[in-house]
Amino acid sequence: QVQLVESGGGLVQAGGSLRLSCVASGSIFRFNAMAWYRQGPGKQRDLVAHITSAGNTNYADSVKGRFTISRSNAENTVYLQMNSLEPEDTAVYYCNRKLTPYYDWGQGTQATVSS
């Protein structure tokens, strides 16, 4: 079973940056489209960005131009570079497959943006 471990969150001021990482165990990582999701306080979990096995990317409108998703298949890692952060970006961030069936969800990493 694939395990996902997210890290890199923290507390930043509006306009700041964070770089999130997600390490996935298991050699099948490289064949899967991977995604970052986030769940804000009292909200549902939403898709933020995804990247295909070939490296093609897509973003939610709310983060387009500010966030960049990337991956290293050699390191079984997917990244999310978050720039120009806004208080509305405050959430727990998770990575997982883009498509179901999802892997077991990791613990996520908390990103808090102060105004």
GROMACS .gro file of C-alpha atoms in nm, residues 4-69:
model
   66
    4LEU     CA    1   0.193   0.959   0.148
    5VAL     CA    2   0.384   1.198   0.373
    6GLU     CA    3   0.330   1.571   0.326
    7SER     CA    4   0.554   1.843   0.471
    8GLY     CA    5   0.657   2.205   0.426
    9GLY     CA    6   0.360   2.391   0.570
   10GLY     CA    7   0.388   2.673   0.818
   11LEU     CA    8   0.278   3.021   0.913
   12VAL     CA    9   0.350   3.302   0.668
   13GLN     CA   10   0.228   3.655   0.608
   14ALA     CA   11   0.015   3.743   0.310
   15GLY     CA   12   0.235   3.775   0.003
   16GLY     CA   13   0.478   3.514   0.129
   17SER     CA   14   0.572   3.174  -0.009
   18LEU     CA   15   0.580   2.812   0.097
   19ARG     CA   16   0.702   2.499  -0.076
   20LEU     CA   17   0.518   2.180   0.005
   21SER     CA   18   0.656   1.831  -0.051
   22CYS     CA   19   0.486   1.494  -0.067
   23VAL     CA   20   0.686   1.173  -0.060
   24ALA     CA   21   0.510   0.859  -0.180
   25SER     CA   22   0.632   0.509  -0.107
   26GLY     CA   23   0.607   0.252  -0.383
   27SER     CA   24   0.747   0.229  -0.735
   28ILE     CA   25   0.413   0.281  -0.911
   29PHE     CA   26   0.420   0.650  -0.827
   30ARG     CA   27   0.570   0.743  -1.160
   31PHE     CA   28   0.274   0.602  -1.356
   32ASN     CA   29   0.011   0.806  -1.175
   33ALA     CA   30  -0.121   1.154  -1.220
   34MET     CA   31  -0.077   1.318  -0.881
   35ALA     CA   32  -0.255   1.611  -0.725
   36TRP     CA   33  -0.257   1.851  -0.436
   37TYR     CA   34  -0.581   1.908  -0.249
   38ARG     CA   35  -0.667   2.142   0.035
   39GLN     CA   36  -0.928   2.162   0.305
   40GLY     CA   37  -0.992   2.496   0.469
   41PRO     CA   38  -1.167   2.541   0.804
   42GLY     CA   39  -1.526   2.423   0.772
   43LYS     CA   40  -1.486   2.351   0.403
   44GLN     CA   41  -1.474   2.042   0.184
   45ARG     CA   42  -1.152   1.910   0.038
   46ASP     CA   43  -1.088   2.069  -0.302
   47LEU     CA   44  -0.848   1.997  -0.585
   48VAL     CA   45  -0.577   2.263  -0.613
   49ALA     CA   46  -0.350   2.135  -0.890
   50HIS     CA   47  -0.253   1.816  -1.065
   51ILE     CA   48   0.034   1.685  -1.274
   52THR     CA   49   0.028   1.391  -1.513
   53SER     CA   50   0.294   1.123  -1.536
   54ALA     CA   51   0.423   1.312  -1.842
   55GLY     CA   52   0.447   1.639  -1.651
   56ASN     CA   53   0.142   1.821  -1.785
   57THR     CA   54  -0.018   2.045  -1.523
   58ASN     CA   55  -0.353   2.203  -1.446
   59TYR     CA   56  -0.464   2.440  -1.170
   60ALA     CA   57  -0.776   2.560  -0.996
   61ASP     CA   58  -0.866   2.912  -1.105
   62SER     CA   59  -0.810   3.040  -0.751
   63VAL     CA   60  -0.439   2.952  -0.756
   64LYS     CA   61  -0.352   2.987  -1.124
   65GLY     CA   62  -0.046   3.203  -1.171
   66ARG     CA   63   0.054   3.176  -0.805
   67PHE     CA   64   0.108   2.802  -0.745
   68THR     CA   65   0.331   2.561  -0.936
   69ILE     CA   66   0.310   2.183  -0.912
   0.00000   0.00000   0.00000
